[in-house]
Amino acid sequence: MGAVLAVVLGASLAGCSSTGGKRAEERAAAAAEGRAAVNTPRWTFAMVTHSGDGDTFWDIVQKGAEQAALKDNINFLYSHNDEANQQAQLVQTAIDKKVDGLIVSLAKPDAMKAVVAKAVKAGIPVVTVNSGSAESKEFGALTHIGQDESIAGEAVGDELNSRDRKKALCVLHEQGNVGHEQRCAGAKKTFDGTMQNLYVDGTNMPDVTASIEAKLQSDKSIDAVVTLGAPFADAAVQAKQTAGSKAEIDTFDLNAKVATGLQSDKLGFAVDQQPYLQGYEAVDLLWLYRYNRNVLGGGLPVLTGPQIITKDDADALADYTKRGTR
Amino acid sequence: MSGSTAAPRTPTEVDERLVRTSPLRKLLGRPELGSVVGAAAVFLFFAIVADSFLQASSLGTVLYAASVLGIMAAPVALLMIGGEFDLSAGVMVTSSALISSMFSYQMTANVWVGVLVSLLVTLAIGAFNGFMLTRTKLPSFIITLGTFLMLTGLNLGFTKLISGTVSTKAIGDMEGFDSARALFASTLTLGGVEFKVTILWWAALVGVATWILLRTRFGNWIFAVGGEADAARAVGVPVIRTKIGLYLGVAFAAWVSGQHLLFSYDVVQSGEGVGNELTYIIAAVIGGCLITGGYGSAIGSAVGAFIFGMTSKGIVYAEWNPDWFKFFLGAMLLLATLLNAWVRKRAEATA
């Protein structure tokens, strides 16, 4: 009753925006609330990723994981560092804490090998997420959840062919990320035209825009730009406008901006790997393992992508991207 | 900045250098005193808020985190006492690891050959820094900023050119790898707790640095060139040699750290190390080094590194959101520096 009254009062106040803002966010968030649906003991699961500070993609992974943790009555701990040595140390702290389950991303598999083996030896069930499908089993993890980067790249190459593109640019924003290299290599493999790699500093957005701009200005024949992360698609769109290029901008991953970009034809297509699902499933699978010794995947990676998203799908996803779960 | 005055001395006054000071006053005059107090406070704090912080295995993890930083912080502290910066120290670690790995792999040589080549090249980079500084008279901030950017580019460019990807090829199956791993990246188990060998390297480097500072002529030169380079030169201190020596020290530590990374993980990512140079400086400053030079200690740098290790891992043990880590770090840096300044003022006032 009080809530209804508040809404009535709020709406009748002059100067309110009927679109967007905090209230729209609250309405959307209401869908993603809940409380524990099980009465299993309160286990502690730790997730350690190779994400840098303030990364949108990993924020969505975290949201999925937190949602599953809430349902499964899990105490969920998240930590991350983009330096391999530091990430290994964080996994070590989780082992020191004697957590009941561990979720690790293997973007730098060689650096994580020893410490993941240590966790397995200590009897902690491990699930790997996002990157490291090739190493997951060898390291002793139960399951890997993510997207096979080579397959995702190949899907991009095919899609570019079906759009009659001839010369594409693959923008890598994270030096040293093997998964990113695989994406561009996969796209190059299936793409009939020529494809070049462009390295940019993903932590510095103006620099990303300027680099793409310079490339588009120096080579007018580029007709497709593929960015490997949602925030960079927007940078590429701006670069395209400044450079006066005709290139179509396509991207890996989704966010609210990408969804609206697809709706307004600023972007061609997006390849989604459903980060929310990666976080959610990782926690849920650990819970299933602890509760019922279930393991998913039959020894093969569980794939959450690639999903090619075009203008037709964008309408349905727009709300979810605003909510920060797609 | 000593508080000596140039007042004419009356015969009854004793030379200040010959006055006996009480042990307590000696302690108060130590640069690292403030940081030791800070370290005790941080330790107590995390011992109270984080259950798993006091476990023996957690101590091993914290010490390891501190040692990786401390190995670099010790020579960086010496360099800062000598009045200079090295912004290329962070990526130099990565360069050193890349050189070792790629030389061994491409030449199909015994891994030790790569390790020694890497030592020579890394020392050459350090010498370049020192040489450019003393020849051009430009501030070290600018010189090493240039080196930092050049090395970052070289790391990526060469790795991509030689290996075809952004990380090096595995050398774990080559001759000499196991013995090199034993030296740079082995794990020692004491009473069921695992300690990394880097902790020994760290202790050794801090010991050597402290001995140099307090017991050798070179140590006096470091304080002299950092305090007042022109005056030092006037009294016959070889300023150029001292500064080049300090940069060589940083390069040597970067080599040790780089080999540790390589032999821990067998593969090196070419883009890493950026930003760590500031962490080394922070550790030295928390440990009582003055940013203007002429004052500080190697032991202080070790305490600073230990504080850093405790904080970075303590936040995880306490189950806090790591998003706040940088904020704590910044607050700690300010607090530690204020505490250091206050202790120093008190010590000088009572001296």
mmCIF file of N, CA and C in Angstrom, chain A residues 107-221:
data_model
loop_
_atom_site.group_PDB
_atom_site.id
_atom_site.type_symbol
_atom_site.label_atom_id
_atom_site.label_comp_id
_atom_site.label_asym_id
_atom_site.label_seq_id
_atom_site.Cartn_x
_atom_site.Cartn_y
_atom_site.Cartn_z
ATOM 1 N N ALA A 107 42.917 -17.382 -18.481
ATOM 2 C CA ALA A 107 43.411 -16.628 -19.629
ATOM 3 C C ALA A 107 44.921 -16.819 -19.770
ATOM 4 N N LYS A 108 45.584 -17.021 -18.634
ATOM 5 C CA LYS A 108 47.027 -17.279 -18.652
ATOM 6 C C LYS A 108 47.275 -18.642 -18.013
ATOM 7 N N PRO A 109 46.968 -19.704 -18.758
ATOM 8 C CA PRO A 109 46.939 -21.046 -18.183
ATOM 9 C C PRO A 109 48.249 -21.468 -17.520
ATOM 10 N N ASP A 110 49.376 -21.124 -18.151
ATOM 11 C CA ASP A 110 50.661 -21.589 -17.609
ATOM 12 C C ASP A 110 50.896 -21.057 -16.205
ATOM 13 N N ALA A 111 50.447 -19.821 -15.971
ATOM 14 C CA ALA A 111 50.664 -19.214 -14.662
ATOM 15 C C ALA A 111 49.747 -19.825 -13.610
ATOM 16 N N MET A 112 48.614 -20.380 -14.043
ATOM 17 C CA MET A 112 47.630 -20.885 -13.086
ATOM 18 C C MET A 112 47.776 -22.380 -12.816
ATOM 19 N N LYS A 113 48.580 -23.027 -13.641
ATOM 20 C CA LYS A 113 48.685 -24.488 -13.594
ATOM 21 C C LYS A 113 48.984 -25.012 -12.188
ATOM 22 N N ALA A 114 50.085 -24.523 -11.612
ATOM 23 C CA ALA A 114 50.551 -25.068 -10.332
ATOM 24 C C ALA A 114 49.543 -24.822 -9.225
ATOM 25 N N VAL A 115 48.990 -23.622 -9.200
ATOM 26 C CA VAL A 115 48.149 -23.251 -8.077
ATOM 27 C C VAL A 115 46.775 -23.927 -8.164
ATOM 28 N N VAL A 116 46.284 -24.157 -9.400
ATOM 29 C CA VAL A 116 45.025 -24.881 -9.556
ATOM 30 C C VAL A 116 45.223 -26.345 -9.145
ATOM 31 N N ALA A 117 46.385 -26.910 -9.522
ATOM 32 C CA ALA A 117 46.692 -28.288 -9.119
ATOM 33 C C ALA A 117 46.695 -28.402 -7.594
ATOM 34 N N LYS A 118 47.211 -27.351 -6.955
ATOM 35 C CA LYS A 118 47.276 -27.313 -5.498
ATOM 36 C C LYS A 118 45.866 -27.334 -4.899
ATOM 37 N N ALA A 119 44.961 -26.579 -5.518
ATOM 38 C CA ALA A 119 43.581 -26.537 -5.035
ATOM 39 C C ALA A 119 42.922 -27.906 -5.168
ATOM 40 N N VAL A 120 43.152 -28.537 -6.338
ATOM 41 C CA VAL A 120 42.574 -29.860 -6.574
ATOM 42 C C VAL A 120 43.116 -30.854 -5.549
ATOM 43 N N LYS A 121 44.439 -30.734 -5.262
ATOM 44 C CA LYS A 121 45.077 -31.628 -4.306
ATOM 45 C C LYS A 121 44.505 -31.415 -2.897
ATOM 46 N N ALA A 122 44.147 -30.171 -2.616
ATOM 47 C CA ALA A 122 43.587 -29.864 -1.296
ATOM 48 C C ALA A 122 42.117 -30.282 -1.193
ATOM 49 N N GLY A 123 41.596 -30.885 -2.274
ATOM 50 C CA GLY A 123 40.232 -31.392 -2.244
ATOM 51 C C GLY A 123 39.171 -30.342 -2.526
ATOM 52 N N ILE A 124 39.594 -29.218 -3.125
ATOM 53 C CA ILE A 124 38.614 -28.175 -3.468
ATOM 54 C C ILE A 124 38.140 -28.409 -4.898
ATOM 55 N N PRO A 125 36.816 -28.574 -5.117
ATOM 56 C CA PRO A 125 36.337 -28.731 -6.486
ATOM 57 C C PRO A 125 36.537 -27.432 -7.275
ATOM 58 N N VAL A 126 37.063 -27.563 -8.499
ATOM 59 C CA VAL A 126 37.369 -26.385 -9.314
ATOM 60 C C VAL A 126 36.543 -26.396 -10.591
ATOM 61 N N VAL A 127 35.954 -25.265 -10.925
ATOM 62 C CA VAL A 127 35.298 -25.083 -12.212
ATOM 63 C C VAL A 127 36.011 -23.933 -12.910
ATOM 64 N N THR A 128 36.370 -24.117 -14.178
ATOM 65 C CA THR A 128 37.027 -23.018 -14.887
ATOM 66 C C THR A 128 35.984 -22.299 -15.748
ATOM 67 N N VAL A 129 36.144 -20.993 -15.878
ATOM 68 C CA VAL A 129 35.185 -20.225 -16.673
ATOM 69 C C VAL A 129 35.883 -19.381 -17.720
ATOM 70 N N ASN A 130 35.114 -19.064 -18.771
ATOM 71 C CA ASN A 130 35.471 -18.070 -19.771
ATOM 72 C C ASN A 130 36.631 -18.449 -20.677
ATOM 73 N N SER A 131 37.841 -18.617 -20.120
ATOM 74 C CA SER A 131 38.954 -18.960 -21.001
ATOM 75 C C SER A 131 39.725 -20.115 -20.392
ATOM 76 N N GLY A 132 40.245 -20.975 -21.246
ATOM 77 C CA GLY A 132 41.035 -22.107 -20.779
ATOM 78 C C GLY A 132 40.359 -23.443 -21.037
ATOM 79 N N SER A 133 39.495 -23.506 -22.081
ATOM 80 C CA SER A 133 38.784 -24.762 -22.341
ATOM 81 C C SER A 133 39.747 -25.905 -22.650
ATOM 82 N N ALA A 134 40.894 -25.572 -23.253
ATOM 83 C CA ALA A 134 41.838 -26.621 -23.625
ATOM 84 C C ALA A 134 42.556 -27.192 -22.401
ATOM 85 N N GLU A 135 42.777 -26.341 -21.388
ATOM 86 C CA GLU A 135 43.587 -26.768 -20.239
ATOM 87 C C GLU A 135 42.764 -27.271 -19.070
ATOM 88 N N SER A 136 41.472 -26.920 -19.054
ATOM 89 C CA SER A 136 40.635 -27.161 -17.891
ATOM 90 C C SER A 136 40.731 -28.589 -17.362
ATOM 91 N N LYS A 137 40.535 -29.554 -18.256
ATOM 92 C CA LYS A 137 40.501 -30.953 -17.854
ATOM 93 C C LYS A 137 41.862 -31.395 -17.338
ATOM 94 N N GLU A 138 42.912 -30.985 -18.087
ATOM 95 C CA GLU A 138 44.285 -31.358 -17.732
ATOM 96 C C GLU A 138 44.658 -30.864 -16.330
ATOM 97 N N PHE A 139 44.136 -29.716 -15.952
ATOM 98 C CA PHE A 139 44.461 -29.154 -14.640
ATOM 99 C C PHE A 139 43.664 -29.795 -13.512
ATOM 100 N N GLY A 140 42.674 -30.612 -13.891
ATOM 101 C CA GLY A 140 41.903 -31.310 -12.865
ATOM 102 C C GLY A 140 40.600 -30.627 -12.478
ATOM 103 N N ALA A 141 40.121 -29.698 -13.338
ATOM 104 C CA ALA A 141 38.846 -29.034 -13.040
ATOM 105 C C ALA A 141 37.687 -29.960 -13.403
ATOM 106 N N LEU A 142 36.542 -29.757 -12.755
ATOM 107 C CA LEU A 142 35.367 -30.595 -13.031
ATOM 108 C C LEU A 142 34.841 -30.310 -14.422
ATOM 109 N N THR A 143 34.646 -29.044 -14.699
ATOM 110 C CA THR A 143 33.997 -28.618 -15.930
ATOM 111 C C THR A 143 34.578 -27.275 -16.357
ATOM 112 N N HIS A 144 34.480 -26.984 -17.640
ATOM 113 C CA HIS A 144 34.792 -25.631 -18.112
ATOM 114 C C HIS A 144 33.525 -25.036 -18.712
ATOM 115 N N ILE A 145 33.232 -23.802 -18.311
ATOM 116 C CA ILE A 145 32.063 -23.132 -18.860
ATOM 117 C C ILE A 145 32.523 -21.895 -19.593
ATOM 118 N N GLY A 146 32.178 -21.814 -20.857
ATOM 119 C CA GLY A 146 32.596 -20.623 -21.580
ATOM 120 C C GLY A 146 32.349 -20.794 -23.052
ATOM 121 N N GLN A 147 33.092 -20.019 -23.809
ATOM 122 C CA GLN A 147 32.913 -20.055 -25.238
ATOM 123 C C GLN A 147 34.253 -20.498 -25.801
ATOM 124 N N ASP A 148 34.231 -21.389 -26.773
ATOM 125 C CA ASP A 148 35.477 -21.743 -27.436
ATOM 126 C C ASP A 148 35.844 -20.578 -28.353
ATOM 127 N N GLU A 149 36.943 -19.905 -28.035
ATOM 128 C CA GLU A 149 37.262 -18.649 -28.731
ATOM 129 C C GLU A 149 37.489 -18.860 -30.225
ATOM 130 N N SER A 150 38.089 -19.990 -30.585
ATOM 131 C CA SER A 150 38.328 -20.244 -32.008
ATOM 132 C C SER A 150 37.000 -20.401 -32.748
ATOM 133 N N ILE A 151 36.072 -21.172 -32.151
ATOM 134 C CA ILE A 151 34.756 -21.375 -32.773
ATOM 135 C C ILE A 151 34.024 -20.040 -32.899
ATOM 136 N N ALA A 152 34.122 -19.225 -31.847
ATOM 137 C CA ALA A 152 33.463 -17.920 -31.880
ATOM 138 C C ALA A 152 34.037 -17.059 -33.000
ATOM 139 N N GLY A 153 35.372 -17.103 -33.139
ATOM 140 C CA GLY A 153 36.020 -16.338 -34.196
ATOM 141 C C GLY A 153 35.571 -16.802 -35.571
ATOM 142 N N GLU A 154 35.482 -18.132 -35.722
ATOM 143 C CA GLU A 154 35.045 -18.682 -37.015
ATOM 144 C C GLU A 154 33.623 -18.234 -37.343
ATOM 145 N N ALA A 155 32.769 -18.177 -36.321
ATOM 146 C CA ALA A 155 31.394 -17.704 -36.534
ATOM 147 C C ALA A 155 31.395 -16.264 -37.050
ATOM 148 N N VAL A 156 32.321 -15.469 -36.541
ATOM 149 C CA VAL A 156 32.427 -14.082 -36.994
ATOM 150 C C VAL A 156 32.851 -14.037 -38.465
ATOM 151 N N GLY A 157 33.834 -14.873 -38.834
ATOM 152 C CA GLY A 157 34.284 -14.933 -40.224
ATOM 153 C C GLY A 157 33.144 -15.281 -41.163
ATOM 154 N N ASP A 158 32.353 -16.296 -40.761
ATOM 155 C CA ASP A 158 31.203 -16.702 -41.579
ATOM 156 C C ASP A 158 30.205 -15.560 -41.735
ATOM 157 N N GLU A 159 29.916 -14.897 -40.614
ATOM 158 C CA GLU A 159 28.943 -13.815 -40.624
ATOM 159 C C GLU A 159 29.424 -12.670 -41.530
ATOM 160 N N LEU A 160 30.723 -12.379 -41.479
ATOM 161 C CA LEU A 160 31.275 -11.318 -42.329
ATOM 162 C C LEU A 160 31.137 -11.706 -43.802
ATOM 163 N N ASN A 161 31.348 -12.991 -44.112
ATOM 164 C CA ASN A 161 31.182 -13.462 -45.488
ATOM 165 C C ASN A 161 29.751 -13.252 -45.957
ATOM 166 N N SER A 162 28.792 -13.608 -45.083
ATOM 167 C CA SER A 162 27.390 -13.502 -45.471
ATOM 168 C C SER A 162 26.993 -12.035 -45.632
ATOM 169 N N ARG A 163 27.793 -11.134 -45.096
ATOM 170 C CA ARG A 163 27.519 -9.709 -45.256
ATOM 171 C C ARG A 163 28.374 -9.087 -46.359
ATOM 172 N N ASP A 164 29.022 -9.947 -47.140
ATOM 173 C CA ASP A 164 29.835 -9.512 -48.288
ATOM 174 C C ASP A 164 30.920 -8.512 -47.923
ATOM 175 N N ARG A 165 31.615 -8.765 -46.847
ATOM 176 C CA ARG A 165 32.717 -7.871 -46.460
ATOM 177 C C ARG A 165 34.011 -8.368 -47.110
ATOM 178 N N LYS A 166 34.899 -7.414 -47.410
ATOM 179 C CA LYS A 166 36.124 -7.793 -48.122
ATOM 180 C C LYS A 166 37.390 -7.575 -47.292
ATOM 181 N N LYS A 167 37.364 -6.500 -46.469
ATOM 182 C CA LYS A 167 38.588 -6.178 -45.734
ATOM 183 C C LYS A 167 38.225 -5.807 -44.304
ATOM 184 N N ALA A 168 38.642 -6.627 -43.369
ATOM 185 C CA ALA A 168 38.214 -6.413 -41.985
ATOM 186 C C ALA A 168 39.400 -6.106 -41.076
ATOM 187 N N LEU A 169 39.062 -5.466 -39.965
ATOM 188 C CA LEU A 169 40.065 -5.102 -38.960
ATOM 189 C C LEU A 169 39.653 -5.754 -37.640
ATOM 190 N N CYS A 170 40.571 -6.448 -37.000
ATOM 191 C CA CYS A 170 40.265 -7.087 -35.721
ATOM 192 C C CYS A 170 40.983 -6.294 -34.624
ATOM 193 N N VAL A 171 40.217 -5.685 -33.726
ATOM 194 C CA VAL A 171 40.808 -4.789 -32.726
ATOM 195 C C VAL A 171 41.018 -5.524 -31.394
ATOM 196 N N LEU A 172 42.279 -5.754 -31.039
ATOM 197 C CA LEU A 172 42.584 -6.462 -29.784
ATOM 198 C C LEU A 172 42.900 -5.447 -28.694
ATOM 199 N N HIS A 173 42.169 -5.515 -27.586
ATOM 200 C CA HIS A 173 42.333 -4.484 -26.551
ATOM 201 C C HIS A 173 43.066 -4.984 -25.308
ATOM 202 N N GLU A 174 43.518 -6.225 -25.324
ATOM 203 C CA GLU A 174 44.189 -6.741 -24.133
ATOM 204 C C GLU A 174 45.427 -7.508 -24.568
ATOM 205 N N GLN A 175 46.573 -6.832 -24.518
ATOM 206 C CA GLN A 175 47.808 -7.483 -24.932
ATOM 207 C C GLN A 175 48.062 -8.682 -24.038
ATOM 208 N N GLY A 176 48.375 -9.810 -24.641
ATOM 209 C CA GLY A 176 48.745 -10.959 -23.821
ATOM 210 C C GLY A 176 47.590 -11.896 -23.568
ATOM 211 N N ASN A 177 46.388 -11.560 -24.057
ATOM 212 C CA ASN A 177 45.255 -12.449 -23.865
ATOM 213 C C ASN A 177 45.199 -13.442 -25.021
ATOM 214 N N VAL A 178 45.498 -14.692 -24.707
ATOM 215 C CA VAL A 178 45.569 -15.729 -25.737
ATOM 216 C C VAL A 178 44.200 -15.938 -26.391
ATOM 217 N N GLY A 179 43.139 -15.842 -25.590
ATOM 218 C CA GLY A 179 41.780 -16.018 -26.107
ATOM 219 C C GLY A 179 41.452 -15.005 -27.190
ATOM 220 N N HIS A 180 41.915 -13.780 -27.000
ATOM 221 C CA HIS A 180 41.664 -12.742 -28.001
ATOM 222 C C HIS A 180 42.386 -13.058 -29.304
ATOM 223 N N GLU A 181 43.603 -13.559 -29.166
ATOM 224 C CA GLU A 181 44.362 -13.946 -30.357
ATOM 225 C C GLU A 181 43.613 -15.044 -31.118
ATOM 226 N N GLN A 182 43.036 -15.986 -30.358
ATOM 227 C CA GLN A 182 42.307 -17.100 -30.976
ATOM 228 C C GLN A 182 41.071 -16.600 -31.719
ATOM 229 N N ARG A 183 40.391 -15.608 -31.146
ATOM 230 C CA ARG A 183 39.205 -15.062 -31.807
ATOM 231 C C ARG A 183 39.565 -14.515 -33.187
ATOM 232 N N CYS A 184 40.613 -13.673 -33.204
ATOM 233 C CA CYS A 184 40.993 -13.044 -34.475
ATOM 234 C C CYS A 184 41.511 -14.093 -35.461
ATOM 235 N N ALA A 185 42.237 -15.088 -34.927
ATOM 236 C CA ALA A 185 42.759 -16.145 -35.791
ATOM 237 C C ALA A 185 41.608 -16.960 -36.387
ATOM 238 N N GLY A 186 40.582 -17.237 -35.563
ATOM 239 C CA GLY A 186 39.417 -17.986 -36.033
ATOM 240 C C GLY A 186 38.663 -17.228 -37.106
ATOM 241 N N ALA A 187 38.514 -15.922 -36.882
ATOM 242 C CA ALA A 187 37.809 -15.094 -37.860
ATOM 243 C C ALA A 187 38.578 -15.056 -39.173
ATOM 244 N N LYS A 188 39.901 -14.953 -39.057
ATOM 245 C CA LYS A 188 40.763 -14.912 -40.241
ATOM 246 C C LYS A 188 40.616 -16.203 -41.042
ATOM 247 N N LYS A 189 40.462 -17.313 -40.319
ATOM 248 C CA LYS A 189 40.416 -18.632 -40.942
ATOM 249 C C LYS A 189 39.199 -18.775 -41.865
ATOM 250 N N THR A 190 38.020 -18.360 -41.392
ATOM 251 C CA THR A 190 36.814 -18.577 -42.186
ATOM 252 C C THR A 190 36.470 -17.387 -43.085
ATOM 253 N N PHE A 191 37.074 -16.237 -42.810
ATOM 254 C CA PHE A 191 36.766 -15.039 -43.602
ATOM 255 C C PHE A 191 37.440 -15.127 -44.963
ATOM 256 N N ASP A 192 36.656 -14.887 -46.024
ATOM 257 C CA ASP A 192 37.218 -15.004 -47.374
ATOM 258 C C ASP A 192 38.059 -13.791 -47.757
ATOM 259 N N GLY A 193 37.768 -12.643 -47.151
ATOM 260 C CA GLY A 193 38.542 -11.439 -47.465
ATOM 261 C C GLY A 193 39.838 -11.400 -46.663
ATOM 262 N N THR A 194 40.447 -10.216 -46.565
ATOM 263 C CA THR A 194 41.672 -10.102 -45.769
ATOM 264 C C THR A 194 41.333 -9.501 -44.403
ATOM 265 N N MET A 195 42.091 -9.914 -43.413
ATOM 266 C CA MET A 195 41.842 -9.409 -42.067
ATOM 267 C C MET A 195 43.151 -9.016 -41.400
ATOM 268 N N GLN A 196 43.167 -7.822 -40.809
ATOM 269 C CA GLN A 196 44.365 -7.359 -40.112
ATOM 270 C C GLN A 196 44.079 -7.238 -38.622
ATOM 271 N N ASN A 197 45.113 -7.417 -37.814
ATOM 272 C CA ASN A 197 44.969 -7.187 -36.378
ATOM 273 C C ASN A 197 45.446 -5.792 -36.019
ATOM 274 N N LEU A 198 44.721 -5.162 -35.079
ATOM 275 C CA LEU A 198 45.152 -3.856 -34.570
ATOM 276 C C LEU A 198 45.168 -3.929 -33.048
ATOM 277 N N TYR A 199 46.329 -3.633 -32.465
ATOM 278 C CA TYR A 199 46.436 -3.682 -31.009
ATOM 279 C C TYR A 199 46.199 -2.308 -30.412
ATOM 280 N N VAL A 200 45.329 -2.245 -29.415
ATOM 281 C CA VAL A 200 45.068 -0.969 -28.735
ATOM 282 C C VAL A 200 45.166 -1.187 -27.230
ATOM 283 N N ASP A 201 45.272 -0.087 -26.505
ATOM 284 C CA ASP A 201 45.356 -0.167 -25.051
ATOM 285 C C ASP A 201 43.957 -0.035 -24.461
ATOM 286 N N GLY A 202 43.383 -1.163 -24.075
ATOM 287 C CA GLY A 202 41.988 -1.207 -23.634
ATOM 288 C C GLY A 202 41.688 -0.418 -22.378
ATOM 289 N N THR A 203 42.738 -0.057 -21.624
ATOM 290 C CA THR A 203 42.490 0.679 -20.391
ATOM 291 C C THR A 203 42.406 2.174 -20.663
ATOM 292 N N ASN A 204 42.583 2.555 -21.914
ATOM 293 C CA ASN A 204 42.645 3.972 -22.263
ATOM 294 C C ASN A 204 41.736 4.235 -23.468
ATOM 295 N N MET A 205 40.464 4.542 -23.189
ATOM 296 C CA MET A 205 39.463 4.658 -24.249
ATOM 297 C C MET A 205 39.782 5.679 -25.350
ATOM 298 N N PRO A 206 40.202 6.904 -24.973
ATOM 299 C CA PRO A 206 40.513 7.877 -26.035
ATOM 300 C C PRO A 206 41.585 7.341 -26.983
ATOM 301 N N ASP A 207 42.518 6.594 -26.416
ATOM 302 C CA ASP A 207 43.595 6.029 -27.207
ATOM 303 C C ASP A 207 43.050 4.973 -28.170
ATOM 304 N N VAL A 208 42.065 4.191 -27.695
ATOM 305 C CA VAL A 208 41.442 3.177 -28.544
ATOM 306 C C VAL A 208 40.795 3.853 -29.748
ATOM 307 N N THR A 209 40.005 4.907 -29.460
ATOM 308 C CA THR A 209 39.323 5.639 -30.534
ATOM 309 C C THR A 209 40.328 6.192 -31.533
ATOM 310 N N ALA A 210 41.378 6.811 -30.993
ATOM 311 C CA ALA A 210 42.372 7.445 -31.869
ATOM 312 C C ALA A 210 43.086 6.420 -32.745
ATOM 313 N N SER A 211 43.392 5.259 -32.162
ATOM 314 C CA SER A 211 44.105 4.232 -32.932
ATOM 315 C C SER A 211 43.254 3.709 -34.088
ATOM 316 N N ILE A 212 41.981 3.425 -33.789
ATOM 317 C CA ILE A 212 41.094 2.902 -34.830
ATOM 318 C C ILE A 212 40.900 3.964 -35.911
ATOM 319 N N GLU A 213 40.726 5.217 -35.441
ATOM 320 C CA GLU A 213 40.552 6.344 -36.354
ATOM 321 C C GLU A 213 41.730 6.441 -37.331
ATOM 322 N N ALA A 214 42.929 6.386 -36.778
ATOM 323 C CA ALA A 214 44.136 6.505 -37.601
ATOM 324 C C ALA A 214 44.177 5.395 -38.643
ATOM 325 N N LYS A 215 43.785 4.204 -38.202
ATOM 326 C CA LYS A 215 43.820 3.047 -39.109
ATOM 327 C C LYS A 215 42.800 3.225 -40.236
ATOM 328 N N LEU A 216 41.600 3.676 -39.875
ATOM 329 C CA LEU A 216 40.546 3.846 -40.880
ATOM 330 C C LEU A 216 40.896 4.964 -41.861
ATOM 331 N N GLN A 217 41.569 6.003 -41.340
ATOM 332 C CA GLN A 217 41.972 7.104 -42.222
ATOM 333 C C GLN A 217 43.049 6.660 -43.202
ATOM 334 N N SER A 218 43.941 5.802 -42.709
ATOM 335 C CA SER A 218 45.076 5.427 -43.557
ATOM 336 C C SER A 218 44.697 4.332 -44.558
ATOM 337 N N ASP A 219 43.604 3.626 -44.284
ATOM 338 C CA ASP A 219 43.192 2.587 -45.221
ATOM 339 C C ASP A 219 41.685 2.672 -45.456
ATOM 340 N N LYS A 220 41.303 3.366 -46.529
ATOM 341 C CA LYS A 220 39.887 3.628 -46.794
ATOM 342 C C LYS A 220 39.142 2.366 -47.232
ATOM 343 N N SER A 221 39.861 1.313 -47.601
ATOM 344 C CA SER A 221 39.177 0.138 -48.150
ATOM 345 C C SER A 221 38.663 -0.806 -47.057
#
